[in-house]
Amino acid sequence: MKIAIGSDHAAFPLKSILVAHLREKGFEEILDMGTDTDSLPCDYPDIALKVGEMVAQRKADRGVLLCGTGVGMSIAANKMPGVYAAHCHDVETASMSRRHNNSNVLTLGARILSPETAVEILDVWLSTEFEGDRHSRRLSKIADYEQKICPSCCLSDKGKTVIFDHPLVQHKVSIIRDKNTSVKEFRELVQEIAGLMVYEITRNLPLVKIQVETPLALTDAYALEGKKLAIVPVLRAGLGMVDGILQLVPNAKVGHIGLYRDPETLMPVEYYCKLPGDISERDILILDPMLATGGSASAAISLVKARGGKKVSLVCIIAAPEGVSKVHGDHPDVDIFAAALDSHLNDHGYIVPGLGDAGDRLFGTK
Ligand code: RB5
């Protein structure tokens, strides 16, 4: 188990005791995120956010945060989606915070607890398992809210479905649903919606610190670390989303997948597939505005995976529950991003209320 630990100045001595204790117990991967002395004041949020980030980004399995009372650490750490920090004064609370709340960060008050009690609490907290069951249901309500306020900042091993309820996205989706919207306006809005969605999807792209010389001074600044992205529209409607995304991420590589439905088997059949050569190193966004039955989306994902794609997400504008179930059933690791989740499919496989055939509406072919 990898443990990130941090304290402010008030709890620096307790941190040293707990780190030594953890080492003695055989925990080898201990990430000490500071502070490094008790003789200089240190603001607890700086440390809480560092440790919280390690846990939220799965760079550490658990976090331990210490300050005078433990309260400031708990308040700061719990601001981060994916962090479930439990502030504990006793062994019972620590145990319950694992069994019922699946807490992944423990906060302790160095001015409140004796070092012996702190050690006891830590041991129980580290060795107690989450009970799941009804508690998972309760926790998923918290996770749903986190996803709502920050769709892409929650990491999960299981694929998630994120519906973008941002007012600008919702407004534009309403216009493209309207059967009287012109082809020109429809096409422009699909690009805009795709761009707005990708703006949020790319929230966690890693940055590197660089130096920039402004006309006034040399300053620290940030640049994209250069994580590789690929976008893969499913022909033909997926093409409608490409330019909106490339405007924001101009260096993304673009693959293409063409699928048709075999009239006899009704199964999707590949007729075209051209992907970037280094697809296995890229984060891949498969684009298809309508996720209806999910048959072609699932086939497109399988195709990309068969050619080496590892981190695949599906970006659509309108999804039907049937399509979401199909894709998550076939590909539990894939995130689905959509601007709306509609009611159902009709007998012809169209999403209701939907917006009709996205390809026809984009290219004026009806
Ligand atoms: C520092 O004096 C103190 O405010 C801090 O350690 C902590 O108790 C805050 O919650």
mmCIF file of C-alpha atoms and ligand atoms in Angstrom:
data_model
loop_
_atom_site.group_PDB
_atom_site.id
_atom_site.type_symbol
_atom_site.label_atom_id
_atom_site.label_comp_id
_atom_site.label_asym_id
_atom_site.label_seq_id
_atom_site.Cartn_x
_atom_site.Cartn_y
_atom_site.Cartn_z
ATOM 1 C CA MET A 1 0.000 0.000 0.000
ATOM 2 C CA LYS A 2 1.349 3.402 -1.016
ATOM 3 C CA ILE A 3 0.718 6.046 1.658
ATOM 4 C CA ALA A 4 1.049 9.811 1.166
ATOM 5 C CA ILE A 5 1.550 11.654 4.425
ATOM 6 C CA GLY A 6 1.822 15.334 5.276
ATOM 7 C CA SER A 7 1.608 17.759 8.153
ATOM 8 C CA ASP A 8 1.916 21.413 8.958
ATOM 9 C CA HIS A 9 4.477 22.742 11.464
ATOM 10 C CA ALA A 10 2.184 22.045 14.429
ATOM 11 C CA ALA A 11 2.134 18.330 13.670
ATOM 12 C CA PHE A 12 5.624 17.873 12.256
ATOM 13 C CA PRO A 13 6.871 15.885 15.300
ATOM 14 C CA LEU A 14 3.836 13.576 15.106
ATOM 15 C CA LYS A 15 4.469 13.047 11.399
ATOM 16 C CA SER A 16 8.013 11.906 12.138
ATOM 17 C CA ILE A 17 6.682 9.440 14.719
ATOM 18 C CA LEU A 18 4.030 8.053 12.348
ATOM 19 C CA VAL A 19 6.447 7.735 9.414
ATOM 20 C CA ALA A 20 8.908 5.814 11.611
ATOM 21 C CA HIS A 21 6.060 3.613 12.860
ATOM 22 C CA LEU A 22 4.869 2.857 9.327
ATOM 23 C CA ARG A 23 8.399 1.962 8.223
ATOM 24 C CA GLU A 24 8.764 -0.320 11.215
ATOM 25 C CA LYS A 25 5.519 -2.040 10.284
ATOM 26 C CA GLY A 26 6.890 -2.747 6.803
ATOM 27 C CA PHE A 27 5.154 -0.059 4.758
ATOM 28 C CA GLU A 28 7.834 0.747 2.227
ATOM 29 C CA GLU A 29 6.087 3.166 -0.068
ATOM 30 C CA ILE A 30 5.628 6.252 2.058
ATOM 31 C CA LEU A 31 5.428 9.544 0.199
ATOM 32 C CA ASP A 32 6.271 12.361 2.584
ATOM 33 C CA MET A 33 4.703 15.512 1.160
ATOM 34 C CA GLY A 34 6.121 17.846 3.865
ATOM 35 C CA THR A 35 6.402 19.992 5.798
ATOM 36 C CA ASP A 36 10.034 19.437 6.724
ATOM 37 C CA THR A 37 10.386 21.383 9.961
ATOM 38 C CA ASP A 38 8.434 22.617 12.949
ATOM 39 C CA SER A 39 10.414 25.810 13.223
ATOM 40 C CA LEU A 40 8.811 27.528 10.207
ATOM 41 C CA PRO A 41 5.050 28.098 9.953
ATOM 42 C CA CYS A 42 3.409 26.160 7.155
ATOM 43 C CA ASP A 43 -0.135 26.681 5.860
ATOM 44 C CA TYR A 44 -2.051 23.424 6.226
ATOM 45 C CA PRO A 45 -4.026 23.751 2.936
ATOM 46 C CA ASP A 46 -0.771 23.598 0.942
ATOM 47 C CA ILE A 47 -0.019 20.172 2.365
ATOM 48 C CA ALA A 48 -3.629 18.947 2.421
ATOM 49 C CA LEU A 49 -4.021 19.677 -1.281
ATOM 50 C CA LYS A 50 -0.747 17.931 -2.156
ATOM 51 C CA VAL A 51 -1.678 14.766 -0.293
ATOM 52 C CA GLY A 52 -5.294 14.985 -1.499
ATOM 53 C CA GLU A 53 -4.138 15.198 -5.087
ATOM 54 C CA MET A 54 -1.941 12.120 -4.688
ATOM 55 C CA VAL A 55 -4.933 10.143 -3.456
ATOM 56 C CA ALA A 56 -7.473 11.589 -5.904
ATOM 57 C CA GLN A 57 -5.139 10.859 -8.809
ATOM 58 C CA ARG A 58 -4.445 7.346 -7.563
ATOM 59 C CA LYS A 59 -0.756 8.053 -7.114
ATOM 60 C CA ALA A 60 -1.200 6.944 -3.495
ATOM 61 C CA ASP A 61 -3.674 4.415 -2.085
ATOM 62 C CA ARG A 62 -4.245 6.324 1.128
ATOM 63 C CA GLY A 63 -3.376 9.689 2.640
ATOM 64 C CA VAL A 64 -2.626 10.773 6.209
ATOM 65 C CA LEU A 65 -2.838 14.452 7.159
ATOM 66 C CA LEU A 66 -1.844 15.982 10.445
ATOM 67 C CA CYS A 67 -2.149 19.474 11.872
ATOM 68 C CA GLY A 68 -2.791 20.993 15.295
ATOM 69 C CA THR A 69 -6.417 19.909 15.505
ATOM 70 C CA GLY A 70 -6.674 17.930 12.262
ATOM 71 C CA VAL A 71 -9.693 20.052 11.354
ATOM 72 C CA GLY A 72 -8.042 22.350 8.824
ATOM 73 C CA MET A 73 -6.538 19.379 6.995
ATOM 74 C CA SER A 74 -9.917 17.682 6.859
ATOM 75 C CA ILE A 75 -11.690 20.779 5.518
ATOM 76 C CA ALA A 76 -9.058 21.382 2.844
ATOM 77 C CA ALA A 77 -8.650 17.759 1.724
ATOM 78 C CA ASN A 78 -12.391 17.212 1.442
ATOM 79 C CA LYS A 79 -12.623 19.964 -1.164
ATOM 80 C CA MET A 80 -11.073 17.587 -3.658
ATOM 81 C CA PRO A 81 -13.355 15.284 -5.626
ATOM 82 C CA GLY A 82 -12.252 11.725 -4.965
ATOM 83 C CA VAL A 83 -10.953 12.483 -1.476
ATOM 84 C CA TYR A 84 -12.950 11.124 1.450
ATOM 85 C CA ALA A 85 -11.098 12.455 4.454
ATOM 86 C CA ALA A 86 -12.150 11.221 7.886
ATOM 87 C CA HIS A 87 -11.224 13.307 10.897
ATOM 88 C CA CYS A 88 -10.787 10.859 13.763
ATOM 89 C CA HIS A 89 -10.329 11.242 17.514
ATOM 90 C CA ASP A 90 -10.621 7.562 18.408
ATOM 91 C CA VAL A 91 -10.211 4.047 17.156
ATOM 92 C CA GLU A 92 -13.945 3.424 16.770
ATOM 93 C CA THR A 93 -14.455 6.411 14.460
ATOM 94 C CA ALA A 94 -11.404 5.381 12.434
ATOM 95 C CA SER A 95 -12.728 1.856 12.026
ATOM 96 C CA MET A 96 -16.228 3.019 11.056
ATOM 97 C CA SER A 97 -14.822 5.564 8.614
ATOM 98 C CA ARG A 98 -13.275 2.656 6.729
ATOM 99 C CA ARG A 99 -16.121 0.141 7.132
ATOM 100 C CA HIS A 100 -18.940 2.489 6.210
ATOM 101 C CA ASN A 101 -17.406 5.517 4.479
ATOM 102 C CA ASN A 102 -14.440 3.953 2.665
ATOM 103 C CA SER A 103 -12.380 6.940 3.793
ATOM 104 C CA ASN A 104 -9.131 7.244 1.864
ATOM 105 C CA VAL A 105 -7.551 10.034 3.909
ATOM 106 C CA LEU A 106 -7.159 10.123 7.683
ATOM 107 C CA THR A 107 -6.780 13.442 9.489
ATOM 108 C CA LEU A 108 -5.483 13.637 13.033
ATOM 109 C CA GLY A 109 -4.867 16.456 15.504
ATOM 110 C CA ALA A 110 -1.391 16.481 16.992
ATOM 111 C CA ARG A 111 -2.427 18.896 19.736
ATOM 112 C CA ILE A 112 -5.456 16.776 20.626
ATOM 113 C CA LEU A 113 -4.127 13.227 20.607
ATOM 114 C CA SER A 114 -1.208 11.592 22.346
ATOM 115 C CA PRO A 115 1.273 10.016 19.908
ATOM 116 C CA GLU A 116 0.255 6.567 21.239
ATOM 117 C CA THR A 117 -3.426 7.146 20.452
ATOM 118 C CA ALA A 118 -2.530 8.547 17.041
ATOM 119 C CA VAL A 119 -0.528 5.389 16.265
ATOM 120 C CA GLU A 120 -3.418 3.169 17.417
ATOM 121 C CA ILE A 121 -5.916 5.078 15.289
ATOM 122 C CA LEU A 122 -3.618 4.887 12.258
ATOM 123 C CA ASP A 123 -3.131 1.119 12.621
ATOM 124 C CA VAL A 124 -6.845 0.428 12.844
ATOM 125 C CA TRP A 125 -7.616 2.765 9.968
ATOM 126 C CA LEU A 126 -5.041 1.104 7.715
ATOM 127 C CA SER A 127 -6.133 -2.422 8.486
ATOM 128 C CA THR A 128 -9.921 -2.039 8.305
ATOM 129 C CA GLU A 129 -11.721 -2.951 5.088
ATOM 130 C CA PHE A 130 -14.691 -1.201 3.475
ATOM 131 C CA GLU A 131 -17.890 -3.237 3.828
ATOM 132 C CA GLY A 132 -19.466 -2.184 0.523
ATOM 133 C CA ASP A 133 -23.110 -3.163 0.090
ATOM 134 C CA ARG A 134 -25.562 -0.411 1.169
ATOM 135 C CA HIS A 135 -22.605 1.835 1.937
ATOM 136 C CA SER A 136 -21.551 1.731 -1.714
ATOM 137 C CA ARG A 137 -24.952 3.057 -2.678
ATOM 138 C CA ARG A 138 -24.550 5.954 -0.277
ATOM 139 C CA LEU A 139 -21.048 6.722 -1.448
ATOM 140 C CA SER A 140 -22.127 6.648 -5.075
ATOM 141 C CA LYS A 141 -24.467 9.548 -4.275
ATOM 142 C CA ILE A 142 -21.445 11.580 -3.230
ATOM 143 C CA ALA A 143 -19.521 10.450 -6.310
ATOM 144 C CA ASP A 144 -22.476 11.430 -8.543
ATOM 145 C CA TYR A 145 -22.408 14.922 -7.095
ATOM 146 C CA GLU A 146 -18.648 15.157 -7.583
ATOM 147 C CA GLN A 147 -19.091 14.176 -11.197
ATOM 148 C CA LYS A 148 -21.787 16.780 -11.594
ATOM 149 C CA ILE A 149 -19.633 19.620 -10.334
ATOM 150 C CA CYS A 150 -16.474 18.403 -12.009
ATOM 151 C CA PRO A 151 -17.195 15.761 -14.644
ATOM 152 C CA SER A 152 -13.636 14.856 -15.424
ATOM 153 C CA CYS A 153 -11.805 15.248 -12.162
ATOM 154 C CA CYS A 154 -12.944 11.945 -10.674
ATOM 155 C CA LEU A 155 -10.729 9.033 -11.542
ATOM 156 C CA SER A 156 -12.173 5.584 -11.436
ATOM 157 C CA ASP A 157 -11.091 2.115 -12.532
ATOM 158 C CA LYS A 158 -14.555 1.451 -13.846
ATOM 159 C CA GLY A 159 -15.852 3.328 -16.871
ATOM 160 C CA LYS A 160 -18.145 6.157 -15.901
ATOM 161 C CA THR A 161 -20.949 7.920 -17.715
ATOM 162 C CA VAL A 162 -20.663 11.675 -17.515
ATOM 163 C CA ILE A 163 -23.539 13.853 -18.686
ATOM 164 C CA PHE A 164 -22.540 17.457 -19.274
ATOM 165 C CA ASP A 165 -25.273 19.589 -17.806
ATOM 166 C CA HIS A 166 -23.404 22.858 -18.310
ATOM 167 C CA PRO A 167 -25.941 25.540 -19.304
ATOM 168 C CA LEU A 168 -24.126 26.417 -22.547
ATOM 169 C CA VAL A 169 -24.106 22.780 -23.614
ATOM 170 C CA GLN A 170 -27.749 22.282 -22.706
ATOM 171 C CA HIS A 171 -28.779 25.429 -24.580
ATOM 172 C CA LYS A 172 -27.003 24.324 -27.738
ATOM 173 C CA VAL A 173 -28.368 20.782 -27.510
ATOM 174 C CA SER A 174 -31.903 22.190 -27.384
ATOM 175 C CA ILE A 175 -31.297 24.025 -30.646
ATOM 176 C CA ILE A 176 -29.926 20.986 -32.488
ATOM 177 C CA ARG A 177 -32.887 18.906 -31.316
ATOM 178 C CA ASP A 178 -35.250 21.360 -33.044
ATOM 179 C CA LYS A 179 -36.320 19.915 -36.388
ATOM 180 C CA ASN A 180 -36.402 23.450 -37.859
ATOM 181 C CA THR A 181 -32.712 24.137 -37.217
ATOM 182 C CA SER A 182 -30.870 24.565 -40.517
ATOM 183 C CA VAL A 183 -28.049 22.282 -41.666
ATOM 184 C CA LYS A 184 -25.586 25.159 -41.342
ATOM 185 C CA GLU A 185 -26.588 25.972 -37.783
ATOM 186 C CA PHE A 186 -26.762 22.298 -36.843
ATOM 187 C CA ARG A 187 -23.228 21.715 -38.105
ATOM 188 C CA GLU A 188 -21.850 24.755 -36.274
ATOM 189 C CA LEU A 189 -23.533 23.813 -33.026
ATOM 190 C CA VAL A 190 -22.303 20.208 -33.119
ATOM 191 C CA GLN A 191 -18.759 21.565 -33.416
ATOM 192 C CA GLU A 192 -19.331 23.984 -30.552
ATOM 193 C CA ILE A 193 -20.819 21.302 -28.293
ATOM 194 C CA ALA A 194 -17.935 18.932 -29.065
ATOM 195 C CA GLY A 195 -15.452 21.704 -28.223
ATOM 196 C CA LEU A 196 -17.168 22.544 -24.942
ATOM 197 C CA MET A 197 -17.216 18.884 -23.957
ATOM 198 C CA VAL A 198 -13.558 18.366 -24.747
ATOM 199 C CA TYR A 199 -12.653 21.494 -22.804
ATOM 200 C CA GLU A 200 -13.972 19.681 -19.736
ATOM 201 C CA ILE A 201 -12.763 16.183 -20.677
ATOM 202 C CA THR A 202 -9.190 17.439 -20.936
ATOM 203 C CA ARG A 203 -9.244 19.083 -17.495
ATOM 204 C CA ASN A 204 -6.706 16.615 -16.100
ATOM 205 C CA LEU A 205 -4.104 16.832 -18.844
ATOM 206 C CA PRO A 206 -0.726 17.023 -17.125
ATOM 207 C CA LEU A 207 1.215 20.296 -17.164
ATOM 208 C CA VAL A 208 4.910 21.036 -16.903
ATOM 209 C CA LYS A 209 6.415 24.151 -15.417
ATOM 210 C CA ILE A 210 8.247 26.307 -17.949
ATOM 211 C CA GLN A 211 9.828 29.745 -17.887
ATOM 212 C CA VAL A 212 8.539 32.522 -20.088
ATOM 213 C CA GLU A 213 10.016 35.956 -20.619
ATOM 214 C CA THR A 214 7.254 38.559 -20.720
ATOM 215 C CA PRO A 215 8.045 42.123 -21.832
ATOM 216 C CA LEU A 216 8.461 42.883 -18.107
ATOM 217 C CA ALA A 217 10.003 39.883 -16.383
ATOM 218 C CA LEU A 218 10.976 36.251 -16.454
ATOM 219 C CA THR A 219 8.154 34.202 -14.940
ATOM 220 C CA ASP A 220 7.125 30.636 -14.192
ATOM 221 C CA ALA A 221 4.337 29.422 -16.448
ATOM 222 C CA TYR A 222 2.733 26.128 -17.424
ATOM 223 C CA ALA A 223 2.560 24.204 -20.662
ATOM 224 C CA LEU A 224 0.900 20.936 -21.614
ATOM 225 C CA GLU A 225 3.225 18.084 -20.836
ATOM 226 C CA GLY A 226 2.597 16.736 -24.317
ATOM 227 C CA LYS A 227 0.345 13.829 -23.430
ATOM 228 C CA LYS A 228 -0.737 12.384 -26.712
ATOM 229 C CA LEU A 229 -4.366 12.518 -27.750
ATOM 230 C CA ALA A 230 -6.111 10.861 -30.665
ATOM 231 C CA ILE A 231 -9.634 11.561 -31.801
ATOM 232 C CA VAL A 232 -11.378 8.912 -33.841
ATOM 233 C CA PRO A 233 -14.671 9.876 -35.481
ATOM 234 C CA VAL A 234 -16.970 7.058 -36.475
ATOM 235 C CA LEU A 235 -18.000 7.786 -40.075
ATOM 236 C CA ARG A 236 -19.903 9.674 -40.995
ATOM 237 C CA ALA A 237 -21.655 11.567 -38.214
ATOM 238 C CA GLY A 238 -18.570 11.592 -35.983
ATOM 239 C CA LEU A 239 -16.868 13.844 -38.531
ATOM 240 C CA GLY A 240 -19.183 16.620 -37.422
ATOM 241 C CA MET A 241 -17.391 16.817 -34.064
ATOM 242 C CA VAL A 242 -13.779 16.831 -35.289
ATOM 243 C CA ASP A 243 -13.117 20.494 -36.044
ATOM 244 C CA GLY A 244 -14.637 21.723 -32.784
ATOM 245 C CA ILE A 245 -12.164 19.546 -30.923
ATOM 246 C CA LEU A 246 -9.159 20.338 -33.106
ATOM 247 C CA GLN A 247 -9.690 24.037 -32.479
ATOM 248 C CA LEU A 248 -8.847 23.369 -28.826
ATOM 249 C CA VAL A 249 -6.365 20.527 -29.255
ATOM 250 C CA PRO A 250 -4.765 21.224 -32.636
ATOM 251 C CA ASN A 251 -2.016 18.636 -32.165
ATOM 252 C CA ALA A 252 -4.352 15.709 -31.633
ATOM 253 C CA LYS A 253 -4.022 13.026 -34.296
ATOM 254 C CA VAL A 254 -7.174 11.988 -36.116
ATOM 255 C CA GLY A 255 -8.074 8.394 -36.975
ATOM 256 C CA HIS A 256 -11.187 7.280 -38.846
ATOM 257 C CA ILE A 257 -13.445 4.284 -38.514
ATOM 258 C CA GLY A 258 -16.135 3.299 -40.997
ATOM 259 C CA LEU A 259 -18.763 0.739 -40.040
ATOM 260 C CA TYR A 260 -21.937 -0.421 -41.746
ATOM 261 C CA ARG A 261 -24.665 -2.674 -40.463
ATOM 262 C CA ASP A 262 -24.900 -6.039 -42.217
ATOM 263 C CA PRO A 263 -28.521 -6.214 -43.393
ATOM 264 C CA GLU A 264 -28.771 -9.924 -42.587
ATOM 265 C CA THR A 265 -26.924 -10.276 -39.297
ATOM 266 C CA LEU A 266 -27.571 -6.630 -38.243
ATOM 267 C CA MET A 267 -24.015 -6.700 -36.898
ATOM 268 C CA PRO A 268 -21.632 -3.764 -37.500
ATOM 269 C CA VAL A 269 -19.024 -4.536 -40.154
ATOM 270 C CA GLU A 270 -15.807 -2.538 -40.605
ATOM 271 C CA TYR A 271 -15.263 -1.021 -44.043
ATOM 272 C CA TYR A 272 -12.556 1.491 -43.151
ATOM 273 C CA CYS A 273 -10.093 1.910 -40.323
ATOM 274 C CA LYS A 274 -7.066 4.161 -40.299
ATOM 275 C CA LEU A 275 -5.558 5.029 -36.923
ATOM 276 C CA PRO A 276 -2.404 6.883 -35.854
ATOM 277 C CA GLY A 277 0.572 4.497 -35.814
ATOM 278 C CA ASP A 278 1.279 5.156 -32.138
ATOM 279 C CA ILE A 279 -2.322 4.618 -31.049
ATOM 280 C CA SER A 280 -1.239 2.487 -28.076
ATOM 281 C CA GLU A 281 0.479 5.518 -26.503
ATOM 282 C CA ARG A 282 -2.447 7.905 -26.930
ATOM 283 C CA ASP A 283 -5.538 8.796 -24.945
ATOM 284 C CA ILE A 284 -8.255 8.070 -27.477
ATOM 285 C CA LEU A 285 -11.592 9.827 -27.843
ATOM 286 C CA ILE A 286 -13.985 7.977 -30.146
ATOM 287 C CA LEU A 287 -16.555 10.383 -31.548
ATOM 288 C CA ASP A 288 -20.110 9.475 -32.465
ATOM 289 C CA PRO A 289 -22.857 12.049 -31.847
ATOM 290 C CA MET A 290 -25.610 9.475 -31.250
ATOM 291 C CA LEU A 291 -25.180 6.514 -28.894
ATOM 292 C CA ALA A 292 -28.315 4.542 -29.776
ATOM 293 C CA THR A 293 -28.151 0.729 -29.544
ATOM 294 C CA GLY A 294 -24.439 0.977 -28.837
ATOM 295 C CA GLY A 295 -23.664 -1.706 -31.453
ATOM 296 C CA SER A 296 -21.432 0.408 -33.668
ATOM 297 C CA ALA A 297 -19.879 2.334 -30.751
ATOM 298 C CA SER A 298 -18.952 -0.932 -29.057
ATOM 299 C CA ALA A 299 -17.580 -2.329 -32.341
ATOM 300 C CA ALA A 300 -15.559 0.856 -32.895
ATOM 301 C CA ILE A 301 -14.079 0.573 -29.400
ATOM 302 C CA SER A 302 -13.217 -3.105 -30.006
ATOM 303 C CA LEU A 303 -11.504 -2.150 -33.264
ATOM 304 C CA VAL A 304 -9.412 0.524 -31.597
ATOM 305 C CA LYS A 305 -8.474 -1.841 -28.766
ATOM 306 C CA ALA A 306 -7.596 -4.615 -31.230
ATOM 307 C CA ARG A 307 -5.129 -2.214 -32.847
ATOM 308 C CA GLY A 308 -3.461 -1.452 -29.531
ATOM 309 C CA GLY A 309 -5.628 1.358 -28.069
ATOM 310 C CA LYS A 310 -5.513 1.244 -24.265
ATOM 311 C CA LYS A 311 -7.170 4.322 -22.785
ATOM 312 C CA VAL A 312 -10.370 4.761 -24.741
ATOM 313 C CA SER A 313 -13.310 7.087 -24.090
ATOM 314 C CA LEU A 314 -16.488 7.564 -26.080
ATOM 315 C CA VAL A 315 -17.731 11.099 -26.716
ATOM 316 C CA CYS A 316 -21.286 11.458 -27.962
ATOM 317 C CA ILE A 317 -23.866 14.211 -27.869
ATOM 318 C CA ILE A 318 -27.028 12.273 -27.172
ATOM 319 C CA ALA A 319 -27.027 8.860 -25.524
ATOM 320 C CA ALA A 320 -29.798 6.337 -24.958
ATOM 321 C CA PRO A 321 -29.771 4.140 -21.839
ATOM 322 C CA GLU A 322 -29.667 1.054 -24.088
ATOM 323 C CA GLY A 323 -26.426 2.253 -25.704
ATOM 324 C CA VAL A 324 -24.834 3.143 -22.389
ATOM 325 C CA SER A 325 -25.592 -0.359 -21.030
ATOM 326 C CA LYS A 326 -24.270 -2.033 -24.157
ATOM 327 C CA VAL A 327 -20.990 -0.085 -24.167
ATOM 328 C CA HIS A 328 -20.399 -0.464 -20.438
ATOM 329 C CA GLY A 329 -21.335 -4.154 -20.654
ATOM 330 C CA ASP A 330 -18.874 -4.805 -23.479
ATOM 331 C CA HIS A 331 -16.207 -2.338 -22.304
ATOM 332 C CA PRO A 332 -16.395 -1.730 -18.549
ATOM 333 C CA ASP A 333 -13.184 0.328 -18.672
ATOM 334 C CA VAL A 334 -14.469 2.937 -21.130
ATOM 335 C CA ASP A 335 -15.785 6.327 -20.003
ATOM 336 C CA ILE A 336 -18.811 7.660 -21.851
ATOM 337 C CA PHE A 337 -19.185 11.429 -22.148
ATOM 338 C CA ALA A 338 -22.513 12.754 -23.411
ATOM 339 C CA ALA A 339 -24.373 16.047 -23.478
ATOM 340 C CA ALA A 340 -27.741 14.408 -22.819
ATOM 341 C CA LEU A 341 -29.124 11.053 -21.740
ATOM 342 C CA ASP A 342 -32.474 10.535 -23.460
ATOM 343 C CA SER A 343 -35.416 8.332 -22.622
ATOM 344 C CA HIS A 344 -35.326 5.291 -24.936
ATOM 345 C CA LEU A 345 -35.030 3.914 -28.458
ATOM 346 C CA ASN A 346 -38.029 3.544 -30.772
ATOM 347 C CA ASP A 347 -38.729 0.416 -32.835
ATOM 348 C CA HIS A 348 -36.393 1.645 -35.570
ATOM 349 C CA GLY A 349 -33.496 2.132 -33.184
ATOM 350 C CA TYR A 350 -33.776 5.945 -33.130
ATOM 351 C CA ILE A 351 -33.170 7.801 -29.895
ATOM 352 C CA VAL A 352 -36.351 9.385 -28.477
ATOM 353 C CA PRO A 353 -36.686 12.357 -28.248
ATOM 354 C CA GLY A 354 -33.203 12.618 -29.821
ATOM 355 C CA LEU A 355 -32.651 14.813 -32.847
ATOM 356 C CA GLY A 356 -33.218 12.449 -35.789
ATOM 357 C CA ASP A 357 -30.366 11.119 -37.914
ATOM 358 C CA ALA A 358 -27.284 13.160 -36.990
ATOM 359 C CA GLY A 359 -25.505 12.285 -40.250
ATOM 360 C CA ASP A 360 -28.427 13.457 -42.392
ATOM 361 C CA ARG A 361 -28.803 16.616 -40.364
ATOM 362 C CA LEU A 362 -25.080 17.390 -40.558
ATOM 363 C CA PHE A 363 -24.708 16.777 -44.248
ATOM 364 C CA GLY A 364 -28.209 17.709 -45.469
ATOM 365 C CA THR A 365 -28.761 14.318 -47.041
ATOM 366 C CA LYS A 366 -32.361 13.688 -46.033
HETATM 367 C C1 RB5 B 1 -1.786 25.966 13.399
HETATM 368 O O1 RB5 B 1 -1.580 26.777 14.526
HETATM 369 C C2 RB5 B 1 -3.184 25.366 13.449
HETATM 370 O O2 RB5 B 1 -4.120 26.326 13.115
HETATM 371 C C3 RB5 B 1 -3.268 24.193 12.481
HETATM 372 O O3 RB5 B 1 -2.298 23.266 12.778
HETATM 373 C C4 RB5 B 1 -4.560 23.396 12.495
HETATM 374 O O4 RB5 B 1 -4.963 23.077 13.762
HETATM 375 C C5 RB5 B 1 -5.648 23.913 11.680
HETATM 376 O O5 RB5 B 1 -6.720 23.315 11.552
#
